[in-house]
PDB file of C-alpha atoms and ligand atoms in Angstrom:
ATOM      1  CA  UNK L   1      11.610  26.886  11.251  1.00 67.00           C
ATOM      2  CA  UNK L   2      12.036  26.621   7.670  1.00 84.00           C
ATOM      3  CA  UNK L   3      10.571  23.472   6.034  1.00 95.00           C
ATOM      4  CA  UNK L   4      13.089  21.427   4.384  1.00 98.00           C
ATOM      5  CA  UNK L   5      12.620  19.349   0.978  1.00 98.00           C
ATOM      6  CA  UNK L   6      14.894  16.497  -0.419  1.00 98.00           C
ATOM      7  CA  UNK L   7      15.826  17.252  -3.908  1.00 98.00           C
ATOM      8  CA  UNK L   8      18.328  14.672  -5.929  1.00 97.00           C
ATOM      9  CA  UNK L   9      20.464  13.987  -2.675  1.00 97.00           C
ATOM     10  CA  UNK L  10      20.439  16.930  -0.812  1.00 97.00           C
ATOM     11  CA  UNK L  11      18.440  18.598   2.119  1.00 98.00           C
ATOM     12  CA  UNK L  12      17.646  21.823   1.235  1.00 97.00           C
ATOM     13  CA  UNK L  13      15.373  25.042   2.919  1.00 97.00           C
ATOM     14  CA  UNK L  14      12.100  24.874   1.027  1.00 94.00           C
ATOM     15  CA  UNK L  15      12.674  28.592  -0.243  1.00 91.00           C
ATOM     16  CA  UNK L  16      15.878  27.585  -2.034  1.00 89.00           C
ATOM     17  CA  UNK L  17      14.793  24.295  -3.242  1.00 96.00           C
ATOM     18  CA  UNK L  18      14.774  23.821  -7.159  1.00 95.00           C
ATOM     19  CA  UNK L  19      14.183  21.661 -10.129  1.00 95.00           C
ATOM     20  CA  UNK L  20      15.533  22.556 -13.678  1.00 97.00           C
ATOM     21  CA  UNK L  21      12.893  24.152 -16.151  1.00 97.00           C
ATOM     22  CA  UNK L  22      13.629  21.521 -18.283  1.00 98.00           C
ATOM     23  CA  UNK L  23      12.805  18.803 -16.198  1.00 98.00           C
ATOM     24  CA  UNK L  24      10.387  16.400 -17.598  1.00 98.00           C
ATOM     25  CA  UNK L  25       7.843  16.746 -14.469  1.00 98.00           C
ATOM     26  CA  UNK L  26       7.509  20.527 -15.263  1.00 98.00           C
ATOM     27  CA  UNK L  27       7.550  20.293 -19.151  1.00 98.00           C
ATOM     28  CA  UNK L  28       5.282  17.244 -19.779  1.00 98.00           C
ATOM     29  CA  UNK L  29       4.134  15.950 -16.173  1.00 98.00           C
ATOM     30  CA  UNK L  30       6.239  12.959 -17.406  1.00 98.00           C
ATOM     31  CA  UNK L  31       6.391  11.840 -13.242  1.00 98.00           C
ATOM     32  CA  UNK L  32       4.790   9.710 -10.563  1.00 98.00           C
ATOM     33  CA  UNK L  33       4.141  10.541  -7.256  1.00 98.00           C
ATOM     34  CA  UNK L  34       3.061   9.326  -3.731  1.00 98.00           C
ATOM     35  CA  UNK L  35       1.382  10.353  -0.314  1.00 98.00           C
ATOM     36  CA  UNK L  36       1.944   8.679   2.619  1.00 98.00           C
ATOM     37  CA  UNK L  37       0.350   9.692   5.986  1.00 98.00           C
ATOM     38  CA  UNK L  38       2.406  10.370   8.920  1.00 98.00           C
ATOM     39  CA  UNK L  39       0.882   9.297  12.441  1.00 97.00           C
ATOM     40  CA  UNK L  40       3.040  10.058  15.608  1.00 96.00           C
ATOM     41  CA  UNK L  41       6.136  10.409  13.482  1.00 96.00           C
ATOM     42  CA  UNK L  42       5.741   6.969  11.800  1.00 97.00           C
ATOM     43  CA  UNK L  43       4.849   6.014   8.075  1.00 98.00           C
ATOM     44  CA  UNK L  44       1.550   4.628   7.766  1.00 97.00           C
ATOM     45  CA  UNK L  45       1.209   1.618   4.972  1.00 96.00           C
ATOM     46  CA  UNK L  46       4.746   2.454   3.619  1.00 97.00           C
ATOM     47  CA  UNK L  47       5.132  -0.841   2.188  1.00 96.00           C
ATOM     48  CA  UNK L  48       2.186  -0.713  -0.103  1.00 97.00           C
ATOM     49  CA  UNK L  49       2.727   2.981  -1.062  1.00 98.00           C
ATOM     50  CA  UNK L  50       6.201   1.728  -2.170  1.00 97.00           C
ATOM     51  CA  UNK L  51       4.522  -1.070  -4.046  1.00 97.00           C
ATOM     52  CA  UNK L  52       2.449   1.198  -5.821  1.00 98.00           C
ATOM     53  CA  UNK L  53       5.115   3.573  -6.571  1.00 98.00           C
ATOM     54  CA  UNK L  54       7.163   0.559  -8.044  1.00 98.00           C
ATOM     55  CA  UNK L  55       4.084  -0.189 -10.272  1.00 98.00           C
ATOM     56  CA  UNK L  56       3.795   3.462 -11.623  1.00 98.00           C
ATOM     57  CA  UNK L  57       7.293   3.541 -12.281  1.00 98.00           C
ATOM     58  CA  UNK L  58       7.025   0.438 -13.952  1.00 98.00           C
ATOM     59  CA  UNK L  59       4.074   1.227 -16.145  1.00 98.00           C
ATOM     60  CA  UNK L  60       5.646   4.590 -17.223  1.00 98.00           C
ATOM     61  CA  UNK L  61       9.266   2.841 -17.775  1.00 98.00           C
ATOM     62  CA  UNK L  62      11.295   4.858 -15.371  1.00 98.00           C
ATOM     63  CA  UNK L  63      13.898   2.800 -13.431  1.00 96.00           C
ATOM     64  CA  UNK L  64      13.496   3.194  -9.672  1.00 94.00           C
ATOM     65  CA  UNK L  65      16.120   5.776  -8.629  1.00 95.00           C
ATOM     66  CA  UNK L  66      17.361   4.327  -5.514  1.00 95.00           C
ATOM     67  CA  UNK L  67      16.717   0.877  -3.296  1.00 95.00           C
ATOM     68  CA  UNK L  68      13.621   0.611  -1.386  1.00 93.00           C
ATOM     69  CA  UNK L  69      15.641   0.888   1.831  1.00 95.00           C
ATOM     70  CA  UNK L  70      17.303   4.236   0.863  1.00 97.00           C
ATOM     71  CA  UNK L  71      13.808   5.631  -0.335  1.00 97.00           C
ATOM     72  CA  UNK L  72      12.811   4.517   3.289  1.00 97.00           C
ATOM     73  CA  UNK L  73      15.614   6.533   4.928  1.00 98.00           C
ATOM     74  CA  UNK L  74      14.756   9.517   2.988  1.00 98.00           C
ATOM     75  CA  UNK L  75      11.024   9.636   3.627  1.00 98.00           C
ATOM     76  CA  UNK L  76      11.536   9.306   7.260  1.00 98.00           C
ATOM     77  CA  UNK L  77      14.661  11.926   7.118  1.00 98.00           C
ATOM     78  CA  UNK L  78      12.468  14.421   5.342  1.00 98.00           C
ATOM     79  CA  UNK L  79       9.681  13.834   8.216  1.00 98.00           C
ATOM     80  CA  UNK L  80      12.322  14.172  10.989  1.00 98.00           C
ATOM     81  CA  UNK L  81      13.772  17.255   9.622  1.00 98.00           C
ATOM     82  CA  UNK L  82      10.326  19.053   9.233  1.00 98.00           C
ATOM     83  CA  UNK L  83       9.377  17.817  12.484  1.00 97.00           C
ATOM     84  CA  UNK L  84       6.255  16.318  11.607  1.00 98.00           C
ATOM     85  CA  UNK L  85       4.404  13.913  13.822  1.00 97.00           C
ATOM     86  CA  UNK L  86       1.057  13.897  12.264  1.00 97.00           C
ATOM     87  CA  UNK L  87       0.957  15.042   8.420  1.00 97.00           C
ATOM     88  CA  UNK L  88       1.705  13.748   5.292  1.00 98.00           C
ATOM     89  CA  UNK L  89       5.181  12.934   3.307  1.00 98.00           C
ATOM     90  CA  UNK L  90       5.118  13.662  -0.571  1.00 98.00           C
ATOM     91  CA  UNK L  91       7.451  11.912  -3.085  1.00 98.00           C
ATOM     92  CA  UNK L  92       7.620  12.770  -6.816  1.00 98.00           C
ATOM     93  CA  UNK L  93       9.883  10.881  -9.152  1.00 98.00           C
ATOM     94  CA  UNK L  94      10.052  12.290 -12.855  1.00 98.00           C
ATOM     95  CA  UNK L  95      12.013  11.232 -16.203  1.00 98.00           C
ATOM     96  CA  UNK L  96      14.528  13.940 -15.485  1.00 98.00           C
ATOM     97  CA  UNK L  97      16.194  16.902 -16.982  1.00 98.00           C
ATOM     98  CA  UNK L  98      16.771  16.940 -20.679  1.00 98.00           C
ATOM     99  CA  UNK L  99      16.170  18.824 -23.806  1.00 97.00           C
ATOM    100  CA  UNK L 100      12.473  19.377 -24.540  1.00 98.00           C
ATOM    101  CA  UNK L 101      11.600  16.429 -26.700  1.00 98.00           C
ATOM    102  CA  UNK L 102       8.451  14.349 -26.674  1.00 98.00           C
ATOM    103  CA  UNK L 103      10.614  10.962 -27.043  1.00 98.00           C
ATOM    104  CA  UNK L 104      12.114   9.593 -23.766  1.00 98.00           C
ATOM    105  CA  UNK L 105      15.810  11.117 -23.213  1.00 98.00           C
ATOM    106  CA  UNK L 106      18.921   9.126 -23.337  1.00 97.00           C
ATOM    107  CA  UNK L 107      18.792   6.073 -21.145  1.00 94.00           C
ATOM    108  CA  UNK L 108      21.413   7.471 -18.492  1.00 95.00           C
ATOM    109  CA  UNK L 109      19.426  10.557 -17.833  1.00 97.00           C
ATOM    110  CA  UNK L 110      18.871  10.392 -13.824  1.00 98.00           C
ATOM    111  CA  UNK L 111      15.288  10.474 -12.686  1.00 98.00           C
ATOM    112  CA  UNK L 112      14.501  13.708 -10.691  1.00 98.00           C
ATOM    113  CA  UNK L 113      13.327  12.673  -7.004  1.00 98.00           C
ATOM    114  CA  UNK L 114      11.836  15.287  -4.798  1.00 98.00           C
ATOM    115  CA  UNK L 115      10.292  14.653  -1.105  1.00 98.00           C
ATOM    116  CA  UNK L 116       8.631  17.202   1.068  1.00 98.00           C
ATOM    117  CA  UNK L 117       6.780  16.703   4.389  1.00 98.00           C
ATOM    118  CA  UNK L 118       4.075  18.833   6.338  1.00 97.00           C
ATOM    119  CA  UNK L 119       2.075  18.599   9.459  1.00 97.00           C
ATOM    120  CA  UNK L 120      -1.671  18.359   9.504  1.00 95.00           C
ATOM    121  CA  UNK L 121      -3.953  20.087  11.706  1.00 94.00           C
ATOM    122  CA  UNK L 122      -5.535  16.960  13.329  1.00 94.00           C
ATOM    123  CA  UNK L 123      -8.117  18.739  15.193  1.00 95.00           C
ATOM    124  CA  UNK L 124      -9.561  20.523  12.178  1.00 95.00           C
ATOM    125  CA  UNK L 125      -9.210  17.173  10.309  1.00 95.00           C
ATOM    126  CA  UNK L 126     -11.360  15.512  13.126  1.00 95.00           C
ATOM    127  CA  UNK L 127     -13.857  18.281  13.241  1.00 96.00           C
ATOM    128  CA  UNK L 128     -14.399  17.883   9.413  1.00 97.00           C
ATOM    129  CA  UNK L 129     -14.884  14.200   9.837  1.00 97.00           C
ATOM    130  CA  UNK L 130     -17.306  14.822  12.654  1.00 97.00           C
ATOM    131  CA  UNK L 131     -19.287  16.949  10.303  1.00 98.00           C
ATOM    132  CA  UNK L 132     -19.034  15.105   7.441  1.00 98.00           C
ATOM    133  CA  UNK L 133     -18.565  16.553   3.881  1.00 98.00           C
ATOM    134  CA  UNK L 134     -20.281  17.603   0.796  1.00 98.00           C
ATOM    135  CA  UNK L 135     -19.427  16.114  -2.727  1.00 98.00           C
ATOM    136  CA  UNK L 136     -20.863  17.052  -5.965  1.00 98.00           C
ATOM    137  CA  UNK L 137     -20.530  14.744  -9.327  1.00 98.00           C
ATOM    138  CA  UNK L 138     -18.796  15.750 -12.257  1.00 98.00           C
ATOM    139  CA  UNK L 139     -18.212  14.153 -15.609  1.00 98.00           C
ATOM    140  CA  UNK L 140     -15.053  12.071 -15.441  1.00 98.00           C
ATOM    141  CA  UNK L 141     -12.657  13.661 -18.343  1.00 98.00           C
ATOM    142  CA  UNK L 142      -9.526  12.004 -17.221  1.00 98.00           C
ATOM    143  CA  UNK L 143      -7.109   9.780 -19.576  1.00 97.00           C
ATOM    144  CA  UNK L 144      -7.635   6.024 -19.685  1.00 97.00           C
ATOM    145  CA  UNK L 145      -4.842   5.082 -17.264  1.00 98.00           C
ATOM    146  CA  UNK L 146      -5.712   6.757 -14.094  1.00 98.00           C
ATOM    147  CA  UNK L 147      -4.532   3.762 -12.420  1.00 98.00           C
ATOM    148  CA  UNK L 148      -0.877   5.080 -12.698  1.00 98.00           C
ATOM    149  CA  UNK L 149      -0.183   7.736 -10.014  1.00 98.00           C
ATOM    150  CA  UNK L 150       0.779  10.219 -12.779  1.00 98.00           C
ATOM    151  CA  UNK L 151       1.407  14.094 -11.482  1.00 98.00           C
ATOM    152  CA  UNK L 152      -0.838  14.751 -14.749  1.00 98.00           C
ATOM    153  CA  UNK L 153      -3.521  16.160 -12.470  1.00 98.00           C
ATOM    154  CA  UNK L 154      -5.294  18.892 -14.616  1.00 98.00           C
ATOM    155  CA  UNK L 155      -8.530  17.406 -14.714  1.00 98.00           C
ATOM    156  CA  UNK L 156      -8.510  16.542 -10.853  1.00 98.00           C
ATOM    157  CA  UNK L 157      -7.409  20.022 -10.082  1.00 98.00           C
ATOM    158  CA  UNK L 158     -10.155  21.496 -12.086  1.00 98.00           C
ATOM    159  CA  UNK L 159     -12.802  19.359 -10.678  1.00 98.00           C
ATOM    160  CA  UNK L 160     -11.740  19.935  -6.971  1.00 98.00           C
ATOM    161  CA  UNK L 161     -11.688  23.764  -7.657  1.00 98.00           C
ATOM    162  CA  UNK L 162     -15.401  23.399  -9.197  1.00 98.00           C
ATOM    163  CA  UNK L 163     -16.425  21.276  -6.093  1.00 98.00           C
ATOM    164  CA  UNK L 164     -14.863  24.142  -3.805  1.00 98.00           C
ATOM    165  CA  UNK L 165     -16.705  26.605  -5.798  1.00 98.00           C
ATOM    166  CA  UNK L 166     -19.871  25.079  -4.955  1.00 98.00           C
ATOM    167  CA  UNK L 167     -19.227  24.657  -1.559  1.00 98.00           C
ATOM    168  CA  UNK L 168     -18.171  20.900  -1.787  1.00 98.00           C
ATOM    169  CA  UNK L 169     -14.972  19.416  -0.601  1.00 98.00           C
ATOM    170  CA  UNK L 170     -14.793  16.680  -3.167  1.00 98.00           C
ATOM    171  CA  UNK L 171     -15.867  15.969  -6.657  1.00 98.00           C
ATOM    172  CA  UNK L 172     -17.109  12.401  -7.778  1.00 98.00           C
ATOM    173  CA  UNK L 173     -16.072  11.589 -11.065  1.00 98.00           C
ATOM    174  CA  UNK L 174     -18.846   9.823 -13.279  1.00 98.00           C
ATOM    175  CA  UNK L 175     -18.019   7.711 -16.094  1.00 98.00           C
ATOM    176  CA  UNK L 176     -19.884   7.564 -19.569  1.00 97.00           C
ATOM    177  CA  UNK L 177     -21.896   4.621 -18.205  1.00 97.00           C
ATOM    178  CA  UNK L 178     -23.158   7.186 -15.384  1.00 97.00           C
ATOM    179  CA  UNK L 179     -21.013   5.040 -12.743  1.00 98.00           C
ATOM    180  CA  UNK L 180     -19.001   6.809 -10.069  1.00 98.00           C
ATOM    181  CA  UNK L 181     -15.137   6.153 -10.458  1.00 98.00           C
ATOM    182  CA  UNK L 182     -13.781   7.747  -7.726  1.00 98.00           C
ATOM    183  CA  UNK L 183     -12.955  11.280  -6.246  1.00 98.00           C
ATOM    184  CA  UNK L 184     -10.699  13.786  -7.832  1.00 98.00           C
ATOM    185  CA  UNK L 185      -8.167  12.794  -5.084  1.00 98.00           C
ATOM    186  CA  UNK L 186     -10.012  10.033  -3.148  1.00 98.00           C
ATOM    187  CA  UNK L 187     -11.847   6.514  -3.473  1.00 98.00           C
ATOM    188  CA  UNK L 188     -15.551   6.804  -3.338  1.00 98.00           C
ATOM    189  CA  UNK L 189     -17.684   4.565  -1.381  1.00 98.00           C
ATOM    190  CA  UNK L 190     -21.491   3.990  -0.667  1.00 98.00           C
ATOM    191  CA  UNK L 191     -23.685   2.007   2.077  1.00 98.00           C
ATOM    192  CA  UNK L 192     -26.579   0.638   0.419  1.00 98.00           C
ATOM    193  CA  UNK L 193     -29.949   0.805   2.037  1.00 96.00           C
ATOM    194  CA  UNK L 194     -29.567  -3.191   2.796  1.00 96.00           C
ATOM    195  CA  UNK L 195     -25.665  -2.444   4.280  1.00 96.00           C
ATOM    196  CA  UNK L 196     -23.690  -3.530   1.357  1.00 98.00           C
ATOM    197  CA  UNK L 197     -20.427  -1.529   1.179  1.00 98.00           C
ATOM    198  CA  UNK L 198     -19.733  -0.814  -2.475  1.00 98.00           C
ATOM    199  CA  UNK L 199     -16.918   0.968  -4.213  1.00 98.00           C
ATOM    200  CA  UNK L 200     -15.636   0.581  -7.827  1.00 98.00           C
ATOM    201  CA  UNK L 201     -13.535  -2.395  -8.791  1.00 98.00           C
ATOM    202  CA  UNK L 202      -9.710  -2.072  -9.622  1.00 98.00           C
ATOM    203  CA  UNK L 203      -8.846  -1.579 -13.296  1.00 97.00           C
ATOM    204  CA  UNK L 204      -7.494   1.378 -15.359  1.00 97.00           C
ATOM    205  CA  UNK L 205     -10.367   3.461 -14.635  1.00 97.00           C
ATOM    206  CA  UNK L 206      -9.524   4.400 -10.734  1.00 98.00           C
ATOM    207  CA  UNK L 207      -6.409   4.616  -8.585  1.00 98.00           C
ATOM    208  CA  UNK L 208      -5.534   1.652  -6.443  1.00 98.00           C
ATOM    209  CA  UNK L 209      -6.011   3.807  -3.133  1.00 98.00           C
ATOM    210  CA  UNK L 210      -3.795   2.176  -0.535  1.00 98.00           C
ATOM    211  CA  UNK L 211      -6.416   3.481   2.110  1.00 98.00           C
ATOM    212  CA  UNK L 212      -9.207   1.830   0.084  1.00 98.00           C
ATOM    213  CA  UNK L 213      -6.952  -1.697   0.155  1.00 97.00           C
ATOM    214  CA  UNK L 214      -6.697  -1.379   3.923  1.00 97.00           C
ATOM    215  CA  UNK L 215     -10.355  -0.454   4.536  1.00 97.00           C
ATOM    216  CA  UNK L 216     -11.450  -3.768   2.420  1.00 97.00           C
ATOM    217  CA  UNK L 217      -9.069  -5.790   4.584  1.00 95.00           C
ATOM    218  CA  UNK L 218     -10.977  -4.412   7.582  1.00 95.00           C
ATOM    219  CA  UNK L 219     -14.562  -5.060   6.013  1.00 95.00           C
ATOM    220  CA  UNK L 220     -13.444  -8.458   5.573  1.00 94.00           C
ATOM    221  CA  UNK L 221     -12.050  -8.997   8.916  1.00 92.00           C
ATOM    222  CA  UNK L 222     -15.378  -7.504  10.515  1.00 91.00           C
ATOM    223  CA  UNK L 223     -17.379  -9.600   8.146  1.00 93.00           C
ATOM    224  CA  UNK L 224     -19.284  -7.019   6.715  1.00 95.00           C
ATOM    225  CA  UNK L 225     -20.962  -7.373   3.040  1.00 96.00           C
ATOM    226  CA  UNK L 226     -18.965  -5.802   0.327  1.00 97.00           C
ATOM    227  CA  UNK L 227     -19.154  -5.494  -3.481  1.00 97.00           C
ATOM    228  CA  UNK L 228     -16.634  -4.280  -5.889  1.00 98.00           C
ATOM    229  CA  UNK L 229     -18.493  -2.608  -8.340  1.00 98.00           C
ATOM    230  CA  UNK L 230     -19.359   0.659 -10.109  1.00 97.00           C
ATOM    231  CA  UNK L 231     -22.600   2.327  -8.538  1.00 98.00           C
ATOM    232  CA  UNK L 232     -24.500   4.984 -10.313  1.00 98.00           C
ATOM    233  CA  UNK L 233     -25.261   8.461  -9.059  1.00 98.00           C
ATOM    234  CA  UNK L 234     -28.952   7.562  -8.372  1.00 98.00           C
ATOM    235  CA  UNK L 235     -27.703   4.910  -6.555  1.00 98.00           C
ATOM    236  CA  UNK L 236     -25.491   7.128  -4.400  1.00 98.00           C
ATOM    237  CA  UNK L 237     -28.309   9.483  -3.933  1.00 98.00           C
ATOM    238  CA  UNK L 238     -30.343   6.750  -2.352  1.00 98.00           C
ATOM    239  CA  UNK L 239     -27.298   5.433  -0.309  1.00 98.00           C
ATOM    240  CA  UNK L 240     -27.659   5.133   3.528  1.00 98.00           C
ATOM    241  CA  UNK L 241     -24.170   6.166   3.926  1.00 98.00           C
ATOM    242  CA  UNK L 242     -21.354   7.479   1.757  1.00 98.00           C
ATOM    243  CA  UNK L 243     -17.501   8.014   2.338  1.00 98.00           C
ATOM    244  CA  UNK L 244     -14.156   8.751   0.803  1.00 98.00           C
ATOM    245  CA  UNK L 245     -10.764   7.238   1.469  1.00 98.00           C
ATOM    246  CA  UNK L 246      -7.533   8.541   1.134  1.00 98.00           C
ATOM    247  CA  UNK L 247      -4.088   8.566   2.590  1.00 97.00           C
ATOM    248  CA  UNK L 248      -4.351  12.134   4.012  1.00 94.00           C
ATOM    249  CA  UNK L 249      -8.034  12.088   4.834  1.00 94.00           C
ATOM    250  CA  UNK L 250      -8.323   8.274   6.056  1.00 96.00           C
ATOM    251  CA  UNK L 251     -12.085   7.744   5.990  1.00 98.00           C
ATOM    252  CA  UNK L 252     -14.297  10.934   5.606  1.00 98.00           C
ATOM    253  CA  UNK L 253     -17.798  10.544   5.888  1.00 98.00           C
ATOM    254  CA  UNK L 254     -19.789  12.228   3.212  1.00 98.00           C
ATOM    255  CA  UNK L 255     -23.242  13.710   4.182  1.00 98.00           C
ATOM    256  CA  UNK L 256     -24.570  15.146   0.964  1.00 98.00           C
ATOM    257  CA  UNK L 257     -24.204  14.471  -2.802  1.00 98.00           C
ATOM    258  CA  UNK L 258     -25.299  17.188  -5.191  1.00 98.00           C
ATOM    259  CA  UNK L 259     -26.909  19.046  -2.595  1.00 98.00           C
ATOM    260  CA  UNK L 260     -29.001  15.992  -1.244  1.00 98.00           C
ATOM    261  CA  UNK L 261     -28.473  14.681   2.355  1.00 98.00           C
ATOM    262  CA  UNK L 262     -26.921  11.311   2.383  1.00 98.00           C
ATOM    263  CA  UNK L 263     -29.108   9.273   4.920  1.00 96.00           C
ATOM    264  CA  UNK L 264     -30.276  11.274   7.677  1.00 95.00           C
ATOM    265  CA  UNK L 265     -27.428  14.002   6.724  1.00 97.00           C
ATOM    266  CA  UNK L 266     -25.132  12.799   9.251  1.00 98.00           C
ATOM    267  CA  UNK L 267     -21.776  10.905   9.324  1.00 98.00           C
ATOM    268  CA  UNK L 268     -22.833   7.276   8.992  1.00 97.00           C
ATOM    269  CA  UNK L 269     -21.795   4.577  11.510  1.00 97.00           C
ATOM    270  CA  UNK L 270     -20.029   2.438   9.532  1.00 97.00           C
ATOM    271  CA  UNK L 271     -17.919   5.220   8.195  1.00 98.00           C
ATOM    272  CA  UNK L 272     -17.327   6.570  11.432  1.00 97.00           C
ATOM    273  CA  UNK L 273     -16.425   3.168  12.779  1.00 96.00           C
ATOM    274  CA  UNK L 274     -14.058   2.390   9.926  1.00 97.00           C
ATOM    275  CA  UNK L 275     -12.173   5.782  10.672  1.00 97.00           C
ATOM    276  CA  UNK L 276     -11.957   4.908  14.143  1.00 95.00           C
ATOM    277  CA  UNK L 277     -10.475   1.487  13.510  1.00 93.00           C
ATOM    278  CA  UNK L 278      -8.660   2.145  10.432  1.00 95.00           C
ATOM    279  CA  UNK L 279      -4.873   2.851  12.257  1.00 93.00           C
ATOM    280  CA  UNK L 280      -5.375  -0.619  14.432  1.00 91.00           C
ATOM    281  CA  UNK L 281      -5.393  -2.263  11.124  1.00 90.00           C
ATOM    282  CA  UNK L 282      -2.824  -0.188   9.137  1.00 90.00           C
ATOM    283  CA  UNK L 283       0.899  -0.857   9.386  1.00 92.00           C
ATOM    284  CA  UNK L 284       2.938   1.801  11.054  1.00 93.00           C
ATOM    285  CA  UNK L 285       6.782   1.915  10.642  1.00 92.00           C
TER     286      UNK L 285
HETATM  287  N1  LIG V 301      -8.139   8.572  -6.169  1.00 56.63           N
HETATM  288  C1  LIG V 301      -7.078   9.462  -6.413  1.00 56.63           C
HETATM  289  C2  LIG V 301      -7.676  10.229  -7.904  1.00 56.63           C
HETATM  290  C3  LIG V 301      -6.110  10.181  -5.803  1.00 56.63           C
HETATM  291  O1  LIG V 301      -5.706  11.366  -6.121  1.00 56.63           O
HETATM  292  C4  LIG V 301      -6.125   9.434  -4.449  1.00 56.63           C
HETATM  293  C5  LIG V 301      -5.044  10.148  -3.180  1.00 56.63           C
HETATM  294  N2  LIG V 301      -4.040  10.401  -3.978  1.00 56.63           N
HETATM  295  C6  LIG V 301      -6.794   8.398  -4.172  1.00 56.63           C
HETATM  296  C7  LIG V 301      -7.879   7.812  -4.979  1.00 56.63           C
HETATM  297  C8  LIG V 301      -6.599   7.808  -2.630  1.00 56.63           C
HETATM  298  O2  LIG V 301      -5.720   6.918  -2.764  1.00 56.63           O
HETATM  299  P1  LIG V 301      -4.764   6.432  -1.341  1.00 56.63           P
HETATM  300  O3  LIG V 301      -5.581   6.162  -0.337  1.00 56.63           O
HETATM  301  O4  LIG V 301      -3.511   5.613  -1.733  1.00 56.63           O
HETATM  302  O5  LIG V 301      -4.348   7.791  -0.729  1.00 56.63           O
END
């Protein structure tokens, strides 16, 4: 079965789905995106993803091209046409197609909207979670507005590839003060020796992860000790547990950082429990 993409109002086979070469997403990475998990054919945390999309669009001054209701239908229809039960749905909105000038095109230029969906191998993801992943640390060389979910991801791409080249699955990005901001495509967490869960506070230097926000709700509901603050690489080395969160991976235990085992080198109990309980707290629609 050919995969299907939604492109500006039409559902097309992926092989024939095209955007113009003067699309500002292609020319300038002038656009934003969202990735939403699909579980059992339902969308996970759709409302929070759409709220973040609205915020990203607003920050870069693109008007939302369709209502939340219409967008929801397109997301679901793309999932349905691709027969995705467990996987992800991807949405990208750019400032549209116009002659290549840096300044914004005419106000009547319609944004481009692309939606794709694909299945995940749940058994493989589960095996990865049972084993835990390795991360490495790298300098955070990104721009100063990474709270916007922009498609300009070159530093993230390079960091991820460096991680892969060194046998790790994720790169933790470290700011000028030596603190871990987040992963190349995930939020970063540790559990200190005294059992405190720690993650970087919201602001312009991390993406406000939807999975992060749901995990915080779970932590609070369970009365776990939680601190929103930057943690250093040294603190991460000394942590009892570490994990990452993202819509496509949910909660994924980290078992080594820069080649040093975290805790006893096996997935931690808190990370494993958060992963197990996540979907009971998330909104599935
Ligand atoms: N930080 C970055 C840089 C990311 O790319 C992602 C995933 N897109 C996240 C954090 C996690 O966000 P979410 O939980 O909303 O997927």
